[in-house]
mmCIF file of C-alpha atoms in Angstrom:
data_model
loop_
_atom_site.group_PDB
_atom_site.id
_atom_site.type_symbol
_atom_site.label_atom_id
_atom_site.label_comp_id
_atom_site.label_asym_id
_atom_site.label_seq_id
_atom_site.Cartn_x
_atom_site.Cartn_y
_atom_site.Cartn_z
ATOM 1 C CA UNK J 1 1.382 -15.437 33.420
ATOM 2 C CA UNK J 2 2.035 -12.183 31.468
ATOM 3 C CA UNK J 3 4.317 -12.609 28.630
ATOM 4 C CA UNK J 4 6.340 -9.605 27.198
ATOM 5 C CA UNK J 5 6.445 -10.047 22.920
ATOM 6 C CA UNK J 6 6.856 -6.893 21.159
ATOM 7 C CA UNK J 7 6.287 -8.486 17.547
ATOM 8 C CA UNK J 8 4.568 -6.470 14.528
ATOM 9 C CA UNK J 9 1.525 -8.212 13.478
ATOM 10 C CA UNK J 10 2.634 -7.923 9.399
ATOM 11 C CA UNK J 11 6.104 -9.245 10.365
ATOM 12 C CA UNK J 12 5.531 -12.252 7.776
ATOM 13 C CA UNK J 13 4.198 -10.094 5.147
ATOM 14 C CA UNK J 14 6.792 -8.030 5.406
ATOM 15 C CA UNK J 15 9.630 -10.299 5.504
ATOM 16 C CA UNK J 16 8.287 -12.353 2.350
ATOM 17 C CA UNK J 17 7.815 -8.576 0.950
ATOM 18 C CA UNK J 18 11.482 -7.517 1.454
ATOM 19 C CA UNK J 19 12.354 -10.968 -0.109
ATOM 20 C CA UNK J 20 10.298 -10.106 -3.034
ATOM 21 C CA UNK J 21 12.320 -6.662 -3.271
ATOM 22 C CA UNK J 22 15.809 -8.611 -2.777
ATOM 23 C CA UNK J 23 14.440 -10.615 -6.031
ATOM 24 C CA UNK J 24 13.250 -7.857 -8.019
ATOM 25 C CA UNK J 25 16.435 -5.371 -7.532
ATOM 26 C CA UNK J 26 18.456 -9.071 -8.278
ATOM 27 C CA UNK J 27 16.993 -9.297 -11.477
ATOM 28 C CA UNK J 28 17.397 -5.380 -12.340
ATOM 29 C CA UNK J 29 12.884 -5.107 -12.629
ATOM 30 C CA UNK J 30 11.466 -1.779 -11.248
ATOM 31 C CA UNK J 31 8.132 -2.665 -9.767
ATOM 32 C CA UNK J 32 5.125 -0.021 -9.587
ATOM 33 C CA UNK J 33 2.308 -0.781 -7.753
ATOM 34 C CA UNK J 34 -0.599 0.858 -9.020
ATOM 35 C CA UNK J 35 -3.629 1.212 -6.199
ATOM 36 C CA UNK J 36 -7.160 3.114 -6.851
ATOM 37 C CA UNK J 37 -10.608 2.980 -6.680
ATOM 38 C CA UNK J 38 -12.818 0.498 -8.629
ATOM 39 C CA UNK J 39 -13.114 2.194 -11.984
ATOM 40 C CA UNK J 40 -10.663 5.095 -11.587
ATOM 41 C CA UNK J 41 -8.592 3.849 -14.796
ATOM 42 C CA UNK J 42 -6.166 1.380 -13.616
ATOM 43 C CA UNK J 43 -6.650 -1.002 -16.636
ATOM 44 C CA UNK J 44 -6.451 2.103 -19.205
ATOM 45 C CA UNK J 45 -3.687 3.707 -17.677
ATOM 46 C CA UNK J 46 -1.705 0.519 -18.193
ATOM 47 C CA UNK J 47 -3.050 -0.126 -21.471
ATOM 48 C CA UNK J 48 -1.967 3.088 -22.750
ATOM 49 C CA UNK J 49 1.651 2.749 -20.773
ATOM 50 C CA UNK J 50 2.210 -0.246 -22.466
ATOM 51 C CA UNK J 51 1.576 0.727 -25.907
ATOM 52 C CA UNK J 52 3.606 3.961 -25.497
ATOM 53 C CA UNK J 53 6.679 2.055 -23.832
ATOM 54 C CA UNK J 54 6.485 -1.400 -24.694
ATOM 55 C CA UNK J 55 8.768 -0.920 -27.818
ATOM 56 C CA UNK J 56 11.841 0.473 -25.376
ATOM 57 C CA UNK J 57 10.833 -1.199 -22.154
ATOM 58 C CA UNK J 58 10.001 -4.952 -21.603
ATOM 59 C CA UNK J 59 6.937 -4.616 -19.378
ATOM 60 C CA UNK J 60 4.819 -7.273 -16.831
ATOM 61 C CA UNK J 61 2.238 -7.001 -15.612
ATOM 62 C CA UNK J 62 0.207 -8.623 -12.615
ATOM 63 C CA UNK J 63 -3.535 -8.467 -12.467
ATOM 64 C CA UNK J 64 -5.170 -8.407 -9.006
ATOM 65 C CA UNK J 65 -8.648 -8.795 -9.010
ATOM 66 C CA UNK J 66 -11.490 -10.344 -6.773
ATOM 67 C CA UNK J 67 -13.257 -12.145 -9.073
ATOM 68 C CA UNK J 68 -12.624 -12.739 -12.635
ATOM 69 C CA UNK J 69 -9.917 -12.418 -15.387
ATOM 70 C CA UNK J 70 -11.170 -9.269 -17.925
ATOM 71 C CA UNK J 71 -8.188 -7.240 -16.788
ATOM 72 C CA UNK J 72 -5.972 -9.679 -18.029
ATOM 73 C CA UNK J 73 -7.494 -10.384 -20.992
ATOM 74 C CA UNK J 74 -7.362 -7.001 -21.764
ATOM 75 C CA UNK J 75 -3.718 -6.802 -21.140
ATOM 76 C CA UNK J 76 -2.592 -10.421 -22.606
ATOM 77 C CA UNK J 77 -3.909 -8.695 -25.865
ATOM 78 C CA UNK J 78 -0.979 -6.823 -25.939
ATOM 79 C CA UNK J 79 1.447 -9.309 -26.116
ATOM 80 C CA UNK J 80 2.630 -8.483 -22.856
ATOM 81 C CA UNK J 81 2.988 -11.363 -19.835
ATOM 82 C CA UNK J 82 0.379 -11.229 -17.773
ATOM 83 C CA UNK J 83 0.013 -12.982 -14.895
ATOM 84 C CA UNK J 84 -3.498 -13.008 -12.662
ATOM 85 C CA UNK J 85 -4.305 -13.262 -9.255
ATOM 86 C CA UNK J 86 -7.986 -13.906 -7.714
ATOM 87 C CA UNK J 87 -7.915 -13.110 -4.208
ATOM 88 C CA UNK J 88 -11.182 -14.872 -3.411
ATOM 89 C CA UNK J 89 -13.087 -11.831 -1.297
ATOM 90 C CA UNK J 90 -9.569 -10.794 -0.182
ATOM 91 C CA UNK J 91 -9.581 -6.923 -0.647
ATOM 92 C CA UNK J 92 -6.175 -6.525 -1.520
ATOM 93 C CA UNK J 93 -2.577 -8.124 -2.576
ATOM 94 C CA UNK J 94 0.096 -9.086 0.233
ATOM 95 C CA UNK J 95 3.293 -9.832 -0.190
ATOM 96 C CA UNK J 96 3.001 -13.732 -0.529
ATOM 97 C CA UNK J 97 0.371 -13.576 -3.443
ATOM 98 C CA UNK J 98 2.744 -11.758 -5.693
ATOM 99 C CA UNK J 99 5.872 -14.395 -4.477
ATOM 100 C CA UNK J 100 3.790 -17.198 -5.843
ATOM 101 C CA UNK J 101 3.300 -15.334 -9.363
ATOM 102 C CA UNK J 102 7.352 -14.923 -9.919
ATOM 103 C CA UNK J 103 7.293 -18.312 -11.036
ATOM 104 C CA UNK J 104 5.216 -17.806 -13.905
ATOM 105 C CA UNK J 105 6.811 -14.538 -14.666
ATOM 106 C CA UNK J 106 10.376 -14.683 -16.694
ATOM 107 C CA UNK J 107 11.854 -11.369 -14.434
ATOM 108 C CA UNK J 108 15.150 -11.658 -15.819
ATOM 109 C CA UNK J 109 13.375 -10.797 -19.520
ATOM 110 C CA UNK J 110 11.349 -7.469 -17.802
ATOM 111 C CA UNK J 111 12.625 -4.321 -17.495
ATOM 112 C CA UNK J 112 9.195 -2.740 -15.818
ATOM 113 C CA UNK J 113 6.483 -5.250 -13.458
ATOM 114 C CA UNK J 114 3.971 -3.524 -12.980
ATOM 115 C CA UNK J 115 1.490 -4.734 -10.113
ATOM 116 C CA UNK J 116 -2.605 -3.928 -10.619
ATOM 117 C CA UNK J 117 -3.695 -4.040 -7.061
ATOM 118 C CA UNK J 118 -7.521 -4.697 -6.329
ATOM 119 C CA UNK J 119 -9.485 -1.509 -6.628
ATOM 120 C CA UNK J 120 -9.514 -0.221 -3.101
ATOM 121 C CA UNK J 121 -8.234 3.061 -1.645
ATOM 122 C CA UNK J 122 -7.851 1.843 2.221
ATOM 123 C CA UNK J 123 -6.353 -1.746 2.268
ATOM 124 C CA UNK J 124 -3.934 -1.945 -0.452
ATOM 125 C CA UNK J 125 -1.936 0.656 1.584
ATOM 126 C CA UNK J 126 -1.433 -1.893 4.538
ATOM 127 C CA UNK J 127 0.664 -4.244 2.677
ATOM 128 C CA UNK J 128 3.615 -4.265 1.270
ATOM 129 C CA UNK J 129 4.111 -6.150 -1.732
ATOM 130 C CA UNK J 130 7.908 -5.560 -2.111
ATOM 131 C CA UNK J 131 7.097 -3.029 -5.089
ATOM 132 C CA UNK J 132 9.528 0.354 -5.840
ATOM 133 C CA UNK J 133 7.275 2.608 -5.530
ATOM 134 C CA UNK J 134 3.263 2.965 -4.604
ATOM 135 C CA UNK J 135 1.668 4.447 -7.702
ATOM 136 C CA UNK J 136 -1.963 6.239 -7.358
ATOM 137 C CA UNK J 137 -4.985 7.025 -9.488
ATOM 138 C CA UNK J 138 -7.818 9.367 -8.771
ATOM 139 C CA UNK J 139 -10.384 10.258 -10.833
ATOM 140 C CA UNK J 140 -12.070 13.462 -10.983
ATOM 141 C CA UNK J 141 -15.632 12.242 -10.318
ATOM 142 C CA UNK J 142 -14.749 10.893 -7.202
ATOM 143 C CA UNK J 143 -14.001 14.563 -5.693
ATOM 144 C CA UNK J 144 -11.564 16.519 -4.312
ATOM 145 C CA UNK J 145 -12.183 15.281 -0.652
ATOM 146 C CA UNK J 146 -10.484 12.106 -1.199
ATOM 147 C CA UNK J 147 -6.754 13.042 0.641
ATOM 148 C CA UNK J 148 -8.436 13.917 3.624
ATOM 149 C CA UNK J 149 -10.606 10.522 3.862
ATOM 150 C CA UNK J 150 -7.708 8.521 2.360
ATOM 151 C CA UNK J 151 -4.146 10.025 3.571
ATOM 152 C CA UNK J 152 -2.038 6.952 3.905
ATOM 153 C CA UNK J 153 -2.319 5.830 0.762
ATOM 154 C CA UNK J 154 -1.739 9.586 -0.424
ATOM 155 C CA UNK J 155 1.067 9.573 2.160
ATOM 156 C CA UNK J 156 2.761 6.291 1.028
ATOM 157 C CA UNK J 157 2.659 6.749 -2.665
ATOM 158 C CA UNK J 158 5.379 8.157 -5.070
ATOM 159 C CA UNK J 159 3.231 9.378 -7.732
ATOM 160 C CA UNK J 160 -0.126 10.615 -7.711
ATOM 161 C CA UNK J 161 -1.923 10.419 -11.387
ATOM 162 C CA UNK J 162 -5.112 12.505 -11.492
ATOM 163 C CA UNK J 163 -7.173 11.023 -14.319
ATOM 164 C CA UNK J 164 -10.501 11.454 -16.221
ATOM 165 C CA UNK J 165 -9.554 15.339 -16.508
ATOM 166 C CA UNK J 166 -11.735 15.800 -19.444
ATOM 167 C CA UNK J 167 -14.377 15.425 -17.255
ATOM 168 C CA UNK J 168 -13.716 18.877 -15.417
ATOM 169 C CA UNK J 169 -16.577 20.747 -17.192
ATOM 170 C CA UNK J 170 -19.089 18.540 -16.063
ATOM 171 C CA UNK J 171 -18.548 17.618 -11.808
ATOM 172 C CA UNK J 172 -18.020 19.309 -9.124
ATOM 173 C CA UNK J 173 -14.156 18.516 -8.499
ATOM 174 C CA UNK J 174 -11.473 21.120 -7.436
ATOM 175 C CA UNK J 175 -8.445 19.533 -8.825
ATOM 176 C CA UNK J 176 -6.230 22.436 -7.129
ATOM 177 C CA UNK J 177 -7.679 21.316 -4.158
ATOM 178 C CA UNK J 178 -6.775 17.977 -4.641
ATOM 179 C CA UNK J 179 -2.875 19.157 -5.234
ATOM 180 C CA UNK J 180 -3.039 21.064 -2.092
ATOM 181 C CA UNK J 181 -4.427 18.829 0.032
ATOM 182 C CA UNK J 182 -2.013 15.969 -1.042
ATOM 183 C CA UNK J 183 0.663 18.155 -1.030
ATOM 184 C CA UNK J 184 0.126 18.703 2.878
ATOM 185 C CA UNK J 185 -0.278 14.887 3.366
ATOM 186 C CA UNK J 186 2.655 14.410 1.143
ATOM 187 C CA UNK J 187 5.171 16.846 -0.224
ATOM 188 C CA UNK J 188 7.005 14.567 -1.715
ATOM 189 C CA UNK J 189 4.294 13.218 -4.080
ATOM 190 C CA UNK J 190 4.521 13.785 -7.670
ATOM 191 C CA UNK J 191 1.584 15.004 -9.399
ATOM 192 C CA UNK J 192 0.302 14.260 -13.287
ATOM 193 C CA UNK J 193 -2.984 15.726 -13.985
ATOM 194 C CA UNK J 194 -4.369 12.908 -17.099
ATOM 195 C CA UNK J 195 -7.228 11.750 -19.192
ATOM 196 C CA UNK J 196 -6.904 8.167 -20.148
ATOM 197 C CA UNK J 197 -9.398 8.754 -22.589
ATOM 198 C CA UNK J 198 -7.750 12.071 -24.437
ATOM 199 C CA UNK J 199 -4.318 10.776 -23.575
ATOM 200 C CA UNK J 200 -3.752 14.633 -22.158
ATOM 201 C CA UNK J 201 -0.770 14.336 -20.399
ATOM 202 C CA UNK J 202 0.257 10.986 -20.101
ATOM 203 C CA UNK J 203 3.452 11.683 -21.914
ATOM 204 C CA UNK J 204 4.978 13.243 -18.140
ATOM 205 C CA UNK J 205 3.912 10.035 -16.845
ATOM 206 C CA UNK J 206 5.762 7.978 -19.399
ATOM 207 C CA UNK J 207 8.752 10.069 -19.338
ATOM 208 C CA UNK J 208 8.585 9.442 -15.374
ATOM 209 C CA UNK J 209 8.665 5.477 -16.064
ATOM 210 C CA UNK J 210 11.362 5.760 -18.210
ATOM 211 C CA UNK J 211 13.303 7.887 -15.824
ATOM 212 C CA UNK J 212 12.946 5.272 -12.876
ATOM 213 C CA UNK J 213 13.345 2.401 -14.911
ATOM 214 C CA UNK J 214 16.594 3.510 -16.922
ATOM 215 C CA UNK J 215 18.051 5.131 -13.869
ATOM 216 C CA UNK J 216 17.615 1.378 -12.325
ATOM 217 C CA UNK J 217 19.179 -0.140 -15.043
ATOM 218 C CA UNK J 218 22.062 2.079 -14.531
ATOM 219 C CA UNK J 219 22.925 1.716 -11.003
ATOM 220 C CA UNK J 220 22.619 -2.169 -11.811
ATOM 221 C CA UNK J 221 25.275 -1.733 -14.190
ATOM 222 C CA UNK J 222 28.105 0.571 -12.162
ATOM 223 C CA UNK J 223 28.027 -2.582 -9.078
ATOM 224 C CA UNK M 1 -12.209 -6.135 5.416
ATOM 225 C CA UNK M 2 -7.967 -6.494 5.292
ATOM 226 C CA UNK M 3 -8.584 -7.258 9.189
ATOM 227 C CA UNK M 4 -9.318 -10.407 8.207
ATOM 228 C CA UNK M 5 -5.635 -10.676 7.114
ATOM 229 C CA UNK M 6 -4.136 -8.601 9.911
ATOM 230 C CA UNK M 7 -6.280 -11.183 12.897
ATOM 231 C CA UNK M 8 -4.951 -13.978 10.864
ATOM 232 C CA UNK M 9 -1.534 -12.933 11.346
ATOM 233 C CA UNK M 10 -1.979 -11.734 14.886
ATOM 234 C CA UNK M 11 -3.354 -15.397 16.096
ATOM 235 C CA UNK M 12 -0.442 -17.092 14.382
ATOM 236 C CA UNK M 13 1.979 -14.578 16.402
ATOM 237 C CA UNK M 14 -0.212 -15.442 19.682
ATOM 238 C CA UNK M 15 -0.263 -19.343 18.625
ATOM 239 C CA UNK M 16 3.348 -19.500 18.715
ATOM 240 C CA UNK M 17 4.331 -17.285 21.480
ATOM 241 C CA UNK M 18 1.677 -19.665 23.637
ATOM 242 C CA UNK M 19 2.703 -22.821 22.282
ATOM 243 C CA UNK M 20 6.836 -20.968 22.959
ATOM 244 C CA UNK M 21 5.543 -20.618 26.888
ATOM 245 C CA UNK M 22 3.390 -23.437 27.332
ATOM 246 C CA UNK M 23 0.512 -21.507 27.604
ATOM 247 C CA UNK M 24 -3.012 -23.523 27.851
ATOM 248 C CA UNK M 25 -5.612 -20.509 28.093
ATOM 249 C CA UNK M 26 -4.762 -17.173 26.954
ATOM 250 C CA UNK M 27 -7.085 -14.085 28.333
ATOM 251 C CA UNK M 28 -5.846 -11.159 27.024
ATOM 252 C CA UNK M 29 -3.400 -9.841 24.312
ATOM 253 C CA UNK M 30 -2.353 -6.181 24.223
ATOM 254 C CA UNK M 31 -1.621 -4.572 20.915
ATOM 255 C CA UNK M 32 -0.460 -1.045 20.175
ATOM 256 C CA UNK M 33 -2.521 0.493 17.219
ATOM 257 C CA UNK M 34 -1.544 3.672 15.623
ATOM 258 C CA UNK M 35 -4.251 5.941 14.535
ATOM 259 C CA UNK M 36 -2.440 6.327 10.806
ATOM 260 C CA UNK M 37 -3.110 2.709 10.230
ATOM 261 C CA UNK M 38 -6.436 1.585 8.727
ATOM 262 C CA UNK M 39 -7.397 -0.706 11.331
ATOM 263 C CA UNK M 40 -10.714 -0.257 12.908
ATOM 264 C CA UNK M 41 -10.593 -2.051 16.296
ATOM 265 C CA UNK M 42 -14.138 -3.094 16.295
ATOM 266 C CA UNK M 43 -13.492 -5.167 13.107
ATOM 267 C CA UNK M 44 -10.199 -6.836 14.257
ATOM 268 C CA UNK M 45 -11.758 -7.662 17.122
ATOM 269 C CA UNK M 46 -14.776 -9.410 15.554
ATOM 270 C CA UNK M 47 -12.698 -11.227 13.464
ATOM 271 C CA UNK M 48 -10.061 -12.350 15.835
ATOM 272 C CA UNK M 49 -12.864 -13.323 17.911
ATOM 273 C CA UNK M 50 -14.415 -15.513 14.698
ATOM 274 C CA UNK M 51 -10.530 -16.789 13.733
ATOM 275 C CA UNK M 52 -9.688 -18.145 17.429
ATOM 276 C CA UNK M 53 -12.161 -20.429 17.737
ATOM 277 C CA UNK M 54 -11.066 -23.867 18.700
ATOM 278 C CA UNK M 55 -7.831 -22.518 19.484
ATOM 279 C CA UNK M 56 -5.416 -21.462 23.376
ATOM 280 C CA UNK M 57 -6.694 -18.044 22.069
ATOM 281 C CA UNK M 58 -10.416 -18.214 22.164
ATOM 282 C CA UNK M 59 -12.100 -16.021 24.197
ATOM 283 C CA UNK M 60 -9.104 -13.853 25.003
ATOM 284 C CA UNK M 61 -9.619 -10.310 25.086
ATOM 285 C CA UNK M 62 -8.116 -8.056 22.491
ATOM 286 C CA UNK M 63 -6.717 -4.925 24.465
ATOM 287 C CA UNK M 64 -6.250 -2.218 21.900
ATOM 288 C CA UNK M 65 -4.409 0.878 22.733
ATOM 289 C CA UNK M 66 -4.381 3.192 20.197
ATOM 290 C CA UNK M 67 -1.312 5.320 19.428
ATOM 291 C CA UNK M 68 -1.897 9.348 18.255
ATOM 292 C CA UNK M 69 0.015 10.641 15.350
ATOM 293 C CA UNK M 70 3.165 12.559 16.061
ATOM 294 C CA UNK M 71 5.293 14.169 13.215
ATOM 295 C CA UNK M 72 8.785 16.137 13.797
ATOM 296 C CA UNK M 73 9.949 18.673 11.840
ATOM 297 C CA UNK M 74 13.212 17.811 9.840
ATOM 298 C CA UNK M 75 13.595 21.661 9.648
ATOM 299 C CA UNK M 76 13.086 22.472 13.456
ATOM 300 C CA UNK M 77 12.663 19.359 15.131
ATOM 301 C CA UNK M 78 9.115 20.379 16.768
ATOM 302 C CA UNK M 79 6.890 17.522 17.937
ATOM 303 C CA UNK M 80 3.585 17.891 17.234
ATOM 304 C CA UNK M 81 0.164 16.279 16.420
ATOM 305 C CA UNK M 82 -0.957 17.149 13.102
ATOM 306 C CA UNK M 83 -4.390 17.704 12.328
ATOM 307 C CA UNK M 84 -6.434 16.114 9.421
ATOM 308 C CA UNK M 85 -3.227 13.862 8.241
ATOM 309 C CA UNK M 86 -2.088 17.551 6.967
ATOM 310 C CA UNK M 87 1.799 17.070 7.941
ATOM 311 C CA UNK M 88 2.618 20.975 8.153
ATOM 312 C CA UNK M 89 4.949 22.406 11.641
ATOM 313 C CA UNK M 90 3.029 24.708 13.558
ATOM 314 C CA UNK M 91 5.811 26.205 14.465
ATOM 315 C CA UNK M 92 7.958 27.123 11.017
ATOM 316 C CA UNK M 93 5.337 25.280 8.570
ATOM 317 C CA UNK M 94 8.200 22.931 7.249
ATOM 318 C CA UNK M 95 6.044 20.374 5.255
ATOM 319 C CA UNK M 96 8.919 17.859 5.490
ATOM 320 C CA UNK M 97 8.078 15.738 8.498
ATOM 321 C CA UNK M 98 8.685 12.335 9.449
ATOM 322 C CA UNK M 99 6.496 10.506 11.177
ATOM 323 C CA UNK M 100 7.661 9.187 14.719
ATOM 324 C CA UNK M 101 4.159 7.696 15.562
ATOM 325 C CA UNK M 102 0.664 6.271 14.495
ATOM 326 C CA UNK M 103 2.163 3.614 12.563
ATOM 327 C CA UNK M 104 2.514 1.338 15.302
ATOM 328 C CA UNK M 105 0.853 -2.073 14.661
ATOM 329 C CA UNK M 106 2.529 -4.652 16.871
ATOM 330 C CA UNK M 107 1.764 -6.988 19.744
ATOM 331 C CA UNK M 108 3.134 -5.527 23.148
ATOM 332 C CA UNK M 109 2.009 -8.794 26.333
ATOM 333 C CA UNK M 110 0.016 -11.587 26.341
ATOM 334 C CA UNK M 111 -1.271 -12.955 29.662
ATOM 335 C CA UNK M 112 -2.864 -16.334 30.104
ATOM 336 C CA UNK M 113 -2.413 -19.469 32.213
#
């Protein structure tokens, strides 16, 4: 017996995802989920967000990680609520593990959650986590070949933050190369070239969160 | 390893539809895969085949058709293949394309007894 089913496979992730983004956009919270490598600057980039916006912006974070909690110790230090998620071997965050952490966040009190996926550059892009807006970090040393071997993440994210640019002098990395090449994946990508150790142009990417976040707040308030 | 996740989901689909049809044995399930997915059929198929164990759906065959990319142009409405993921009309190299397939992930028959 042959039985006709046209069903997508994620249909439960993405149903508890669009649920997520019903609860978010109820409670006014832009959500960024930030995807990379292992050790492309994830946890620095939103150390340094926070302590640049933290003042105007009430920010959340969620820490997705393997194994472990450093990343959240790191961020709890600032004050900021933190919630973490061990995924147990999983390589990436669905759309259920972050509905389990909204009860431990306050969302009403956040202007800004901002989701730490687990370092991976191929899975993460699968699921949906309900998030506004895929947010990606490359760094320099892991070379300018990366759209190419990578394009749906390049293709599904918003912004595109090219980090560790102080270490230009010293690899082999064509940064215009990377712009091109993403570009061609993705024209609609926005590109900050940074150095989360200099701080060299972060202040485009905080002016970007700002942006997104206020113009949320204001569409919120003309319903 | 997200295939893991994605054969989890996949037998749960399968479970119900069987247990929908009163389905005993199933032997094959045919999925539609796009090729701008990161699913590597090998994998899925190893760990559907680990994950359906015990279950109607052990045994059954995973019948994987994979789907090409196809963009079209917003500018001239060309269909075309793109090559390396680069999403640029060979016709009037418009670089704003939407993609019409290769994101296909979904379950298309299931046969059994």
């Amino acid at each position: 017996m042959k039985i006709p089913v046209v069903r997508n496979i994620l249909e439960v992730n993405e149903r508890i995802a669009a649920e997520n983004r019903r609860i978010f956009s109820e409670n006014k919270v832009l959500v960024l989920n930030l995807i990379s490598s292992p050790g492309a600057g994830k946890t620095s980039l939103l150390e340094h967000t926070i302590d640049a916006l933290h003042k105007e912006i009430r920010i959340g974070v969620i820490e997705g990680d393997i194994q472990s909690n450093i990343d959240a110790k790191r961020i709890s230090k600032k004050g900021i609520p933190t919630v973490q998620i061990n995924t147990d071997g999983a390589c990436h965050l669905d759309g259920n593990m972050i509905r389990e952490t909204l009860n431990s966040l306050n969302l009403e009190s956040l202007d800004l959650l901002i989701i730490e996926n687990v370092g991976n550059l191929v899975c993460p892009a699968e699921f949906d986590t309900g998030e506004n807006h895929k947010i990606m970090l490359l760094s320099i040393p892991e070379g300018d070949d990366k759209p190419v071997k990578y394009p749906l993440i390049f293709r599904q994210s918003s912004v595109l933050l090219i980090n560790k640019i102080d270490l230009l002098p010293y690899v082999d990395c064509d940064i215009n190369k990377i712009k091109k090449l993403s570009y061609r994946i993705n024209p609609n990508l926005t590109i900050f070239e940074v150095s989360c150790k200099t701080q060299e142009g972060l202040s485009q990417w905080y002016r970007w969160v700002k942006k997104k976040v206020n113009a949320l707040a204001r569409k919120k308030s003309q319903r | 390893m997200h295939e893991l996740s994605i054969a989890q989901s996949l037998l749960d689909i399968i479970i119900q539809e069987v247990n929908k049809n009163s389905i005993s044995k199933v032997t094959w399930v045919k999925l539609r895969v796009g090729k701008f997915t990161s699913i590597e059929p090998s994998c899925l198929s190893f760990c559907f085949e680990l994950l359906s164990k015990d279950t109607p759906a052990e045994g059954a065959h995973l019948r994987i058709e994979s789907v090409s990319i196809r963009g079209k142009c917003r500018n001239c409405q060309e269909v075309f293949e793109p090559n390396d993921f680069l999403f640029v009309c060979p016709t009037c190299s418009g670089q704003d394309i939407e993609i019409i397939n290769g994101r296909e992930l979904y379950i298309q028959e299931i046969e059994g007894d």
